[in-house]
mmCIF file of C-alpha atoms in Angstrom:
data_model
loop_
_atom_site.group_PDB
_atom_site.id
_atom_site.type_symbol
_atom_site.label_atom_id
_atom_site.label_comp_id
_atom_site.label_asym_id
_atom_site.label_seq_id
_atom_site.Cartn_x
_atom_site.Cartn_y
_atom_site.Cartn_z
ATOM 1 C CA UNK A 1 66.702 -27.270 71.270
ATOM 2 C CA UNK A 2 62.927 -26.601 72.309
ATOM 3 C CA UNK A 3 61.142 -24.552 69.276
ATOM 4 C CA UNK A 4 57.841 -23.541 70.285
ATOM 5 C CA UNK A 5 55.255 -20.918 69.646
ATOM 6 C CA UNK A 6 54.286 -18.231 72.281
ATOM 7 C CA UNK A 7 51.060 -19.056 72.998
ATOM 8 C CA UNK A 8 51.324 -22.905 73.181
ATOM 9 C CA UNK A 9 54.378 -23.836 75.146
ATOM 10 C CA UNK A 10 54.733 -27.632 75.525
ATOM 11 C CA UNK A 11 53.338 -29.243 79.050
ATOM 12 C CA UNK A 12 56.014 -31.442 80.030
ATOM 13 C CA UNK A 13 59.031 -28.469 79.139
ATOM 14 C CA UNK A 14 59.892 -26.633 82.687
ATOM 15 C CA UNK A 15 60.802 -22.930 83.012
ATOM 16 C CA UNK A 16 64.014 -24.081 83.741
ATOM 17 C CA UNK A 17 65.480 -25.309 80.592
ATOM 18 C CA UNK A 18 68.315 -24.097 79.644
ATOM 19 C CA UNK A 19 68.121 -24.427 75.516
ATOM 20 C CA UNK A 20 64.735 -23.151 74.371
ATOM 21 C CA UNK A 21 63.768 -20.735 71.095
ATOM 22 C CA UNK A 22 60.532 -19.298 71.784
ATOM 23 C CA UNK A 23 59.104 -17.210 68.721
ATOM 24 C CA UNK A 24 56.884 -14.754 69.622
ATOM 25 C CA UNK A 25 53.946 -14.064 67.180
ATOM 26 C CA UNK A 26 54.345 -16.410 64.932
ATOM 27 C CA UNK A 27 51.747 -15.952 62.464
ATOM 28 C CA UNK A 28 54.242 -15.942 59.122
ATOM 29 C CA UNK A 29 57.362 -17.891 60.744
ATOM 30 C CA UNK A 30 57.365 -21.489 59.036
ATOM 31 C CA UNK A 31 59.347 -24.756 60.999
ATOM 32 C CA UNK A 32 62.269 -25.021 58.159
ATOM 33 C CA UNK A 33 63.475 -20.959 59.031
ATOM 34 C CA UNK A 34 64.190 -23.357 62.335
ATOM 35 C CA UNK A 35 66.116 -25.530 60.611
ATOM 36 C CA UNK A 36 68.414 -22.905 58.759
ATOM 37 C CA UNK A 37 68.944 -20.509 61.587
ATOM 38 C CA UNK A 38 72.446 -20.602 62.643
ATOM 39 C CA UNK A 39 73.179 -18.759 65.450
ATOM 40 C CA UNK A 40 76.754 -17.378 64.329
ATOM 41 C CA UNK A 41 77.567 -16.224 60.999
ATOM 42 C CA UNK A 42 80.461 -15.041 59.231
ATOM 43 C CA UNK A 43 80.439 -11.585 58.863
ATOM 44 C CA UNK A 44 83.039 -9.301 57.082
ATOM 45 C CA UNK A 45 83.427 -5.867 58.415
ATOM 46 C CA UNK A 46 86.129 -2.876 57.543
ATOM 47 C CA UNK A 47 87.792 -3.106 61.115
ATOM 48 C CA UNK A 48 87.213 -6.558 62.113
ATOM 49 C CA UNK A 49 87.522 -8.978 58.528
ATOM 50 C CA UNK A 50 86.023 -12.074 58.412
ATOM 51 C CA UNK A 51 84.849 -13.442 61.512
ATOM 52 C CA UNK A 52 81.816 -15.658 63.705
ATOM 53 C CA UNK A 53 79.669 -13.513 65.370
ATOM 54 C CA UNK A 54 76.365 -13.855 66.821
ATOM 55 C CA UNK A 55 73.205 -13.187 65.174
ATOM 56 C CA UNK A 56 71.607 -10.552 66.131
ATOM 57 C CA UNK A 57 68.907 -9.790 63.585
ATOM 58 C CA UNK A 58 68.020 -11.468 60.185
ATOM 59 C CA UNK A 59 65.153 -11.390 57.503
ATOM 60 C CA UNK A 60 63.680 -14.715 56.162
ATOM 61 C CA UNK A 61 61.729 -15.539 53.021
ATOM 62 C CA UNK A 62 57.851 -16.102 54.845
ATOM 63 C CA UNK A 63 57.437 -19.103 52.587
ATOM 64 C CA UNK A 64 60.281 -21.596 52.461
ATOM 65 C CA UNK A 65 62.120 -20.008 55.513
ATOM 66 C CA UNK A 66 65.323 -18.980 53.870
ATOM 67 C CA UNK A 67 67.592 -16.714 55.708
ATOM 68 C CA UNK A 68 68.939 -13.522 54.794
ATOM 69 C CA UNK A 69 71.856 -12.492 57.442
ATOM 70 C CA UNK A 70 72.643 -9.324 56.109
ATOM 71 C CA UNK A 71 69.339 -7.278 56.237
ATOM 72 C CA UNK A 72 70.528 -4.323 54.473
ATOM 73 C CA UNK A 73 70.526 -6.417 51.121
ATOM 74 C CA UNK A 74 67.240 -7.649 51.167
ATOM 75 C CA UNK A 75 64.511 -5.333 49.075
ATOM 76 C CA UNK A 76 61.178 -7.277 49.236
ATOM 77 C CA UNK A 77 59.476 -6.512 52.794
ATOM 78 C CA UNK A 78 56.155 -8.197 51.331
ATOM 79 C CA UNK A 79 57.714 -11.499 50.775
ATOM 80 C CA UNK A 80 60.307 -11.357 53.806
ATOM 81 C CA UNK A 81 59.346 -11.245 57.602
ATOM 82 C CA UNK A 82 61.971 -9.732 60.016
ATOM 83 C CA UNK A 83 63.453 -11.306 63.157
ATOM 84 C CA UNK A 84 65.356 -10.312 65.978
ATOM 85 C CA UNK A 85 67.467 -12.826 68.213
ATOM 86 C CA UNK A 86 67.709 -11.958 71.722
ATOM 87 C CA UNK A 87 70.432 -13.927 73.984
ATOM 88 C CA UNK A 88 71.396 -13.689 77.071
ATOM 89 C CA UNK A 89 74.095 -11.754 75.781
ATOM 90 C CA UNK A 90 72.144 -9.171 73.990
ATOM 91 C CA UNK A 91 69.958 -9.002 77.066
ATOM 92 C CA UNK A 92 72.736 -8.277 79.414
ATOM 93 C CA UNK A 93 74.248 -5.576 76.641
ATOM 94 C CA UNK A 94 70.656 -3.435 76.514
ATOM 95 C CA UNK A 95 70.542 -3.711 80.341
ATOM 96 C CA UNK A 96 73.695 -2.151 80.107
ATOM 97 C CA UNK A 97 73.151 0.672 77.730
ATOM 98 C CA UNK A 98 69.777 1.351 79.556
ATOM 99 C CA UNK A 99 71.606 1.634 82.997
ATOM 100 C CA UNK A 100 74.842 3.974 81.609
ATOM 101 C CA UNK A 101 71.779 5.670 79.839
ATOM 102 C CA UNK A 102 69.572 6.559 82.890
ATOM 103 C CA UNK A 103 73.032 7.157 84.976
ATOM 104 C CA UNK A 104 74.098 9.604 82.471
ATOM 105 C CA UNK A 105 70.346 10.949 82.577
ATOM 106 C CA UNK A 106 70.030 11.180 86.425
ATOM 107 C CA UNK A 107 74.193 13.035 86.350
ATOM 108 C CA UNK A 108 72.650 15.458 83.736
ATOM 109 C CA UNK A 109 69.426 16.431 85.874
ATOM 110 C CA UNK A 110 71.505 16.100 88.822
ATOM 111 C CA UNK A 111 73.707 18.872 88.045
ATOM 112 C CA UNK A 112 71.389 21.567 86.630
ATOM 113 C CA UNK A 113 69.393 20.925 89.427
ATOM 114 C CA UNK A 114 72.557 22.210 91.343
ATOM 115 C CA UNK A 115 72.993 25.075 88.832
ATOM 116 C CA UNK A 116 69.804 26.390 89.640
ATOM 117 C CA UNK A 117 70.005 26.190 92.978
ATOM 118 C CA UNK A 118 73.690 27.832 92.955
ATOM 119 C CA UNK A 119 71.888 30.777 90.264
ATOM 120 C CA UNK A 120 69.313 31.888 93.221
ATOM 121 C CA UNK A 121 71.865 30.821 96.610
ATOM 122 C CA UNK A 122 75.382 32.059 95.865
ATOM 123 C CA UNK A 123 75.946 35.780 96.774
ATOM 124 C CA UNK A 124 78.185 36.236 93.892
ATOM 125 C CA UNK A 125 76.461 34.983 91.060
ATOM 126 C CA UNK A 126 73.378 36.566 92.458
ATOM 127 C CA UNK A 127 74.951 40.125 92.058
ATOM 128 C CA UNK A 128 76.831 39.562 88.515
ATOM 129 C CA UNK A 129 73.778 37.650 86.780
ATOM 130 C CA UNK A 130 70.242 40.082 86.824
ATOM 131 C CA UNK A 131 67.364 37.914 87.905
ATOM 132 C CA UNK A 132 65.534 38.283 84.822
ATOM 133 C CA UNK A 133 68.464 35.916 83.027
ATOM 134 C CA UNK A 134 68.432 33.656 86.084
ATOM 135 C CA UNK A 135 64.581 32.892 85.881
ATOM 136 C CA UNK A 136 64.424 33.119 81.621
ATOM 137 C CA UNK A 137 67.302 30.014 82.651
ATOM 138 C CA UNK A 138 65.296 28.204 84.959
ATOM 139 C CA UNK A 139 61.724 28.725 83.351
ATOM 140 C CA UNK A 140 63.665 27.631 80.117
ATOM 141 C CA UNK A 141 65.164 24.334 81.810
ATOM 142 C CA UNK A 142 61.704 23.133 83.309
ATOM 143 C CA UNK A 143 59.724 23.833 80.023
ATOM 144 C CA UNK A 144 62.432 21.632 77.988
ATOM 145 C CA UNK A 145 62.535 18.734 81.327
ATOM 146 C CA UNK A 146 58.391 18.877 80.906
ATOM 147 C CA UNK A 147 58.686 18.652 77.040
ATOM 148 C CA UNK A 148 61.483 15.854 77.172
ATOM 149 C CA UNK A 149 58.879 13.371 79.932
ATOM 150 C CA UNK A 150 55.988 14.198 77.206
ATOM 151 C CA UNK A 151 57.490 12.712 74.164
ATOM 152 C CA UNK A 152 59.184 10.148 76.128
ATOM 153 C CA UNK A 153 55.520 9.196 77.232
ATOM 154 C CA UNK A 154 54.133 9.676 73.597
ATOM 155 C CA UNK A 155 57.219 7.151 72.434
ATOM 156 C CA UNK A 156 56.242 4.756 75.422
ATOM 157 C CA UNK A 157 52.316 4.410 74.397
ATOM 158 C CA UNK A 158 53.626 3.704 71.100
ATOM 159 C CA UNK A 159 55.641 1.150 71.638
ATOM 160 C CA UNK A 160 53.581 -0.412 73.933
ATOM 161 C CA UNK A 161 50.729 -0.876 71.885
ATOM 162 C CA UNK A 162 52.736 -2.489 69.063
ATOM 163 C CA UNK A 163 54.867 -4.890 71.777
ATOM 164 C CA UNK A 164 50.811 -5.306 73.225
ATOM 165 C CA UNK A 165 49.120 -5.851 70.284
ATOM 166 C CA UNK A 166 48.654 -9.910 69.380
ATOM 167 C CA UNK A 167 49.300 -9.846 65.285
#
């Protein structure tokens, strides 16, 4: 296994290579957290007992690089750094909740973009709903939809500019 910083990313290692760790920003991440990481651990849950699974997450002591698997436990955030551990694995899992996610989102906009359309079209529901309901509906609908794309874009800026930023 390849352990390398982001920045400075060995000469003779290819793209290609199959076992590589690459920590990004690695200002407070010493070699011997390298050297402890295991990439299962024992975990003990309510429904599944005691079992391997793979890390996901962990905290680890800045100066001797001990590990702390269960992050929950761990009270001093001066002294410990936090990590996250992405596999292929985990990659393929938040490509999947971020496709069922925008699915689900595209169904939902989908079909009140069909309720709208069936509020000012269909004869019937034209004569039993007064227009003033119809539009108070529709006006409400767009003002949430334009409110929704506004924080999304304030939570986007965010986040970029901590993934952006170099420390």
């Amino acid at each position: 296994v390849y352990i390398s910083e982001h920045s400075r990313l060995p000469a003779h290692l290819k793209p290609s290579t199959q076992e590589t760790l690459v920590a990004f920003s690695t200002s407070d991440i010493c070699p011997q957290l390298f050297e402890n990481l295991e990439l299962t651990h024992s975990t003990k849950g309510v429904l599944r007992g005691l079992q391997d699974a793979v890390v996901q997450e962990f905290e680890y002591r800045k100066i001797d690089g001990e590990i702390f698997y269960d992050i929950s436990k761990q009270e001093d955030s001066v002294a410990n750094g936090y990590a996250r551990l992405i596999t292929t694995n985990s990659w393929y899992m938040a490509l999947l909740k971020c496709i069922l996610y925008i699915s689900f989102s595209v169904m939902d906009l989908q079909s009140n973009v069909m309720l709208v359309a069936t509020l000012f079209s269909d004869r019937a529901i034209r004569s039993d709903i007064p227009l003033g309901l119809r539009l108070f509906f529709t006006l409400s609908w767009i003002f949430m939809l334009i409110i929704s794309v506004l924080v999304a874009m304030r939570v986007a800026c965010k986040e970029y500019a901590v993934k952006a930023s170099p420390a």
